[in-house]
C-alpha cells in the first residue's frame, strides 16, 4: 500500500478543486499489480518471468462528453497533470457531441475489500514455484508412453488498487490470484487426442496445494489416454447432458 499512501483526503480535495466548475464528474482508478509467469513445454522452460505494473486511469465527464486517460505512473504530480488533460478531453468531446445528458448522482461507497491468503505469494520463492511446474510436467510426461507433448502454465498476481470519484466514493481492493493450466497430447495408431484442465482462484499459494491442484497433471494425462480408445459416436439426433463446467453451449452445438 506504500505506493498509494499519497492518495489521501488532501489529494482528493486538490482534484476536486481542479475539477470545480470545469466538469460534472470524475473518477480515478490506480493500483499496483505484481506477478509471476512460468511456462513449460515438454519439461523445458519457455518463459520464466515476473512483472510489476503501476497504472492509473482517469475518467472525466461534462454534459455528454467523456475524457479518458491512462498513466503508467502513480506520482501525485503525474496524476494531477493527467487529470488536467482528461478535463480538456471531456470539454472538447462535449463541444462536439450532439447527445447531451447528465450522470445521476450516487451515494458514496466507502469500503475496504481484502482477500486473505493462507500462504502469501510473496513468501513463496521462485524456485518453489518452478519446482511445482516441473513436477506437473514430469507426472504428465511419464504417465504413458502414448503421451507425446505436455504443457504447464503457472500464473499468479497480486493486486492493490484504489477507486475514488466526485461523489466521495473510496474503494480499496487488495487480493491475489493463482492459476495452473495443464495441456497434454497423446497419440496411438494414428489417432491424436488432447486433454486440458486447470485450477485457480482468489487466494495465495495454498491454491496450488489442494488435492485438485496436486492431481491436475495426472488427471489430464489419464483423460487423454482414455480418449485414444474412445469410439466415434453414431450419427443422429440425441438428447445430451452438457458438462456443467461450460460457460456457453454454442461451440458444442456447432460441433
Coordinates of C-alpha atoms in Angstrom, one line a residue:
X1 CA 0.0 0.0 0.0
X2 CA 3.1 2.2 0.2
X3 CA 2.8 3.3 -3.4
X4 CA -0.8 4.6 -2.8
X5 CA -0.3 6.3 0.5
X6 CA -0.1 9.8 -1.1
X7 CA -3.7 9.4 -2.5
X8 CA -5.3 10.7 0.7
X9 CA -8.1 13.1 1.6
X10 CA -5.8 16.1 0.9
X11 CA -5.1 14.9 -2.6
X12 CA -8.8 14.2 -3.3
X13 CA -9.5 17.8 -2.3
X14 CA -6.9 19.0 -4.7
X15 CA -8.5 17.1 -7.6
X16 CA -12.0 18.5 -6.6
X17 CA -10.5 22.0 -6.7
X18 CA -9.0 21.4 -10.2
X19 CA -12.4 20.0 -11.4
X20 CA -14.5 22.7 -9.9
X21 CA -16.8 24.4 -12.4
X22 CA -14.9 22.7 -15.3
X23 CA -16.5 19.2 -15.3
X24 CA -19.5 17.5 -13.7
X25 CA -18.0 14.2 -12.8
X26 CA -14.6 12.4 -12.4
X27 CA -13.2 9.2 -11.1
X28 CA -9.7 7.8 -10.6
X29 CA -8.5 4.2 -10.5
X30 CA -5.0 3.5 -9.6
X31 CA -3.1 0.4 -8.5
X32 CA -0.1 -1.8 -8.4
X33 CA 0.0 -5.3 -10.0
X34 CA 2.8 -7.8 -9.5
X35 CA 3.0 -11.4 -10.5
X36 CA 4.8 -14.4 -12.0
X37 CA 4.5 -16.3 -15.3
X38 CA 6.0 -19.8 -15.7
X39 CA 5.5 -21.6 -19.0
X40 CA 7.0 -25.1 -19.6
X41 CA 6.6 -27.4 -22.6
X42 CA 7.8 -31.0 -22.7
X43 CA 9.6 -30.4 -19.4
X44 CA 11.6 -27.4 -20.8
X45 CA 11.1 -23.8 -19.8
X46 CA 9.6 -21.5 -22.4
X47 CA 9.1 -18.5 -20.1
X48 CA 10.1 -17.6 -16.6
X49 CA 9.3 -14.0 -15.8
X50 CA 7.9 -11.7 -13.2
X51 CA 6.3 -8.3 -13.6
X52 CA 5.4 -5.1 -11.7
X53 CA 3.0 -2.6 -13.2
X54 CA 1.9 0.7 -11.8
X55 CA -1.2 2.2 -13.6
X56 CA -3.8 4.9 -13.1
X57 CA -6.8 5.6 -15.2
X58 CA -8.8 8.9 -15.1
X59 CA -12.3 9.5 -16.4
X60 CA -13.9 12.9 -16.7
X61 CA -17.4 13.9 -17.8
X62 CA -19.2 17.1 -18.9
X63 CA -22.7 17.2 -20.3
X64 CA -22.4 14.0 -22.5
X65 CA -18.7 14.4 -23.2
X66 CA -16.2 12.0 -21.8
X67 CA -12.4 12.2 -21.3
X68 CA -10.3 9.2 -20.6
X69 CA -6.6 9.0 -19.8
X70 CA -4.3 6.1 -18.8
X71 CA -1.0 6.7 -17.0
X72 CA 1.9 4.3 -16.2
X73 CA 2.7 6.3 -13.0
X74 CA 1.3 6.8 -9.6
X75 CA 3.1 10.0 -8.6
X76 CA 0.9 13.0 -7.4
X77 CA 2.4 15.4 -10.0
X78 CA 1.9 13.0 -12.9
X79 CA -1.7 12.2 -11.9
X80 CA -2.6 15.9 -11.5
X81 CA -1.1 16.7 -14.9
X82 CA -3.1 13.8 -16.4
X83 CA -6.2 14.9 -14.6
X84 CA -6.0 18.3 -16.2
X85 CA -5.5 16.7 -19.7
X86 CA -8.5 14.4 -19.1
X87 CA -10.6 17.5 -18.2
X88 CA -9.6 19.1 -21.5
X89 CA -10.6 15.9 -23.4
X90 CA -14.1 15.9 -21.7
X91 CA -14.7 19.6 -22.5
X92 CA -13.5 19.0 -26.1
X93 CA -15.8 16.0 -26.5
X94 CA -18.7 17.9 -25.0
X95 CA -18.3 20.6 -27.6
X96 CA -18.6 18.1 -30.4
X97 CA -21.3 15.8 -29.2
X98 CA -25.0 16.2 -30.1
X99 CA -26.3 13.9 -27.5
X100 CA -26.2 15.9 -24.2
X101 CA -27.0 14.1 -21.0
X102 CA -26.3 14.1 -17.2
X103 CA -25.0 11.4 -14.8
X104 CA -27.3 10.7 -11.9
X105 CA -25.6 11.4 -8.6
X106 CA -25.0 8.3 -6.4
X107 CA -24.4 7.9 -2.7
X108 CA -20.7 7.5 -1.9
X109 CA -19.4 3.9 -1.3
X110 CA -16.6 3.6 1.1
X111 CA -15.3 0.1 1.6
X112 CA -12.2 -2.0 2.0
X113 CA -12.2 -5.3 0.2
X114 CA -9.4 -7.7 1.1
X115 CA -9.0 -11.4 0.3
X116 CA -6.8 -13.1 3.0
X117 CA -4.3 -15.8 1.9
X118 CA -3.1 -18.7 4.0
X119 CA 0.2 -18.8 2.0
X120 CA 1.1 -15.3 0.7
X121 CA 2.6 -15.3 -2.8
X122 CA 5.5 -13.0 -1.7
X123 CA 6.6 -15.6 0.8
X124 CA 7.0 -18.3 -1.8
X125 CA 10.3 -18.4 -3.7
X126 CA 10.6 -18.6 -7.4
X127 CA 12.4 -21.9 -7.0
X128 CA 9.4 -23.4 -5.3
X129 CA 7.1 -22.2 -8.0
X130 CA 9.3 -23.6 -10.7
X131 CA 9.5 -27.0 -8.9
X132 CA 5.8 -27.1 -8.8
X133 CA 5.6 -26.7 -12.6
X134 CA 8.4 -29.2 -13.2
X135 CA 6.6 -31.8 -11.1
X136 CA 3.4 -31.4 -13.1
X137 CA 5.3 -31.7 -16.3
X138 CA 7.1 -34.9 -15.1
X139 CA 3.9 -36.5 -13.9
X140 CA 2.1 -36.0 -17.2
X141 CA 5.1 -36.9 -19.4
X142 CA 5.7 -40.2 -17.6
X143 CA 2.1 -41.3 -17.3
X144 CA 2.1 -43.3 -20.5
X145 CA 4.4 -44.0 -23.5
X146 CA 1.5 -42.7 -25.6
X147 CA 2.0 -39.1 -24.2
X148 CA 3.7 -37.0 -26.9
X149 CA 3.6 -33.4 -25.7
X150 CA 2.9 -31.6 -22.4
X151 CA 2.5 -28.0 -21.4
X152 CA 2.1 -26.5 -17.9
X153 CA 1.4 -22.8 -17.4
X154 CA 1.6 -21.2 -13.9
X155 CA 0.5 -17.6 -13.3
X156 CA 0.0 -15.6 -10.2
X157 CA -0.7 -12.0 -9.4
X158 CA -1.2 -9.6 -6.5
X159 CA -3.4 -6.5 -6.9
X160 CA -3.6 -3.4 -4.7
X161 CA -5.9 -0.7 -6.0
X162 CA -8.0 2.3 -5.2
X163 CA -11.1 3.8 -6.7
X164 CA -12.4 7.3 -5.9
X165 CA -14.8 9.7 -7.5
X166 CA -16.6 13.0 -7.4
X167 CA -19.3 11.7 -5.0
X168 CA -16.9 10.8 -2.3
X169 CA -16.6 7.0 -3.0
X170 CA -13.3 5.4 -1.8
X171 CA -12.9 1.7 -2.5
X172 CA -9.7 -0.1 -1.7
X173 CA -9.1 -3.6 -3.0
X174 CA -6.3 -6.0 -2.1
X175 CA -6.2 -9.6 -3.4
X176 CA -4.1 -12.2 -5.1
X177 CA -4.9 -14.8 -7.7
X178 CA -3.2 -18.1 -8.9
X179 CA -3.9 -20.4 -11.8
X180 CA -2.3 -23.6 -13.1
X181 CA -3.1 -24.7 -16.6
X182 CA -2.2 -28.2 -17.9
X183 CA -2.4 -29.4 -21.5
X184 CA -1.4 -33.0 -22.7
X185 CA -1.3 -34.5 -26.2
X186 CA -1.3 -38.3 -26.8
X187 CA -1.1 -40.4 -30.0
X188 CA -1.7 -44.0 -30.8
X189 CA -2.4 -45.9 -34.1
X190 CA -2.6 -42.6 -36.0
X191 CA -5.1 -41.1 -33.6
X192 CA -4.1 -37.8 -31.9
X193 CA -6.0 -36.6 -28.8
X194 CA -5.6 -33.8 -26.3
X195 CA -6.9 -33.0 -22.8
X196 CA -7.0 -29.8 -20.9
X197 CA -7.5 -29.0 -17.2
X198 CA -6.9 -26.0 -14.9
X199 CA -7.3 -24.9 -11.3
X200 CA -7.3 -21.4 -9.9
X201 CA -9.0 -18.7 -7.9
X202 CA -8.6 -15.9 -5.4
X203 CA -6.1 -16.6 -2.7
X204 CA -2.4 -17.4 -2.3
X205 CA -0.1 -20.4 -2.9
X206 CA -2.5 -22.6 -0.9
X207 CA -4.5 -23.0 -4.1
X208 CA -1.6 -25.0 -5.6
X209 CA -1.6 -27.3 -2.6
X210 CA -5.2 -28.5 -2.8
X211 CA -5.9 -32.1 -3.8
X212 CA -7.4 -30.9 -7.1
X213 CA -4.3 -29.0 -7.9
X214 CA -1.9 -31.8 -6.9
X215 CA -3.7 -34.3 -9.1
X216 CA -4.1 -31.8 -12.1
X217 CA -1.5 -33.3 -14.4
X218 CA -2.2 -36.9 -13.7
X219 CA -5.9 -36.3 -14.3
X220 CA -5.2 -34.6 -17.6
X221 CA -2.9 -37.4 -18.7
X222 CA -5.4 -40.1 -17.7
X223 CA -8.2 -38.3 -19.6
X224 CA -6.1 -38.0 -22.8
X225 CA -5.0 -41.7 -22.7
X226 CA -8.6 -42.8 -22.3
X227 CA -9.6 -40.6 -25.3
X228 CA -7.3 -42.6 -27.5
X229 CA -9.6 -45.6 -27.1
X230 CA -12.8 -43.7 -27.4
X231 CA -15.2 -44.8 -30.1
X232 CA -16.8 -42.4 -32.6
X233 CA -20.4 -41.7 -31.8
X234 CA -23.2 -42.9 -34.0
X235 CA -24.7 -40.2 -36.2
X236 CA -28.2 -39.0 -35.5
X237 CA -30.3 -36.8 -33.2
X238 CA -29.9 -37.3 -29.4
X239 CA -30.7 -35.8 -26.1
X240 CA -27.5 -34.8 -24.4
X241 CA -26.4 -33.8 -20.9
X242 CA -24.0 -30.9 -21.2
X243 CA -20.9 -30.5 -19.0
X244 CA -21.8 -28.0 -16.2
X245 CA -18.2 -26.5 -16.4
X246 CA -19.2 -25.0 -19.8
X247 CA -20.0 -21.3 -19.7
X248 CA -21.8 -21.5 -23.0
X249 CA -23.1 -24.1 -25.4
X250 CA -22.7 -22.6 -28.9
X251 CA -19.4 -24.2 -29.8
X252 CA -20.6 -27.6 -28.6
X253 CA -23.8 -27.3 -30.6
X254 CA -22.0 -26.3 -33.8
X255 CA -19.6 -29.2 -33.3

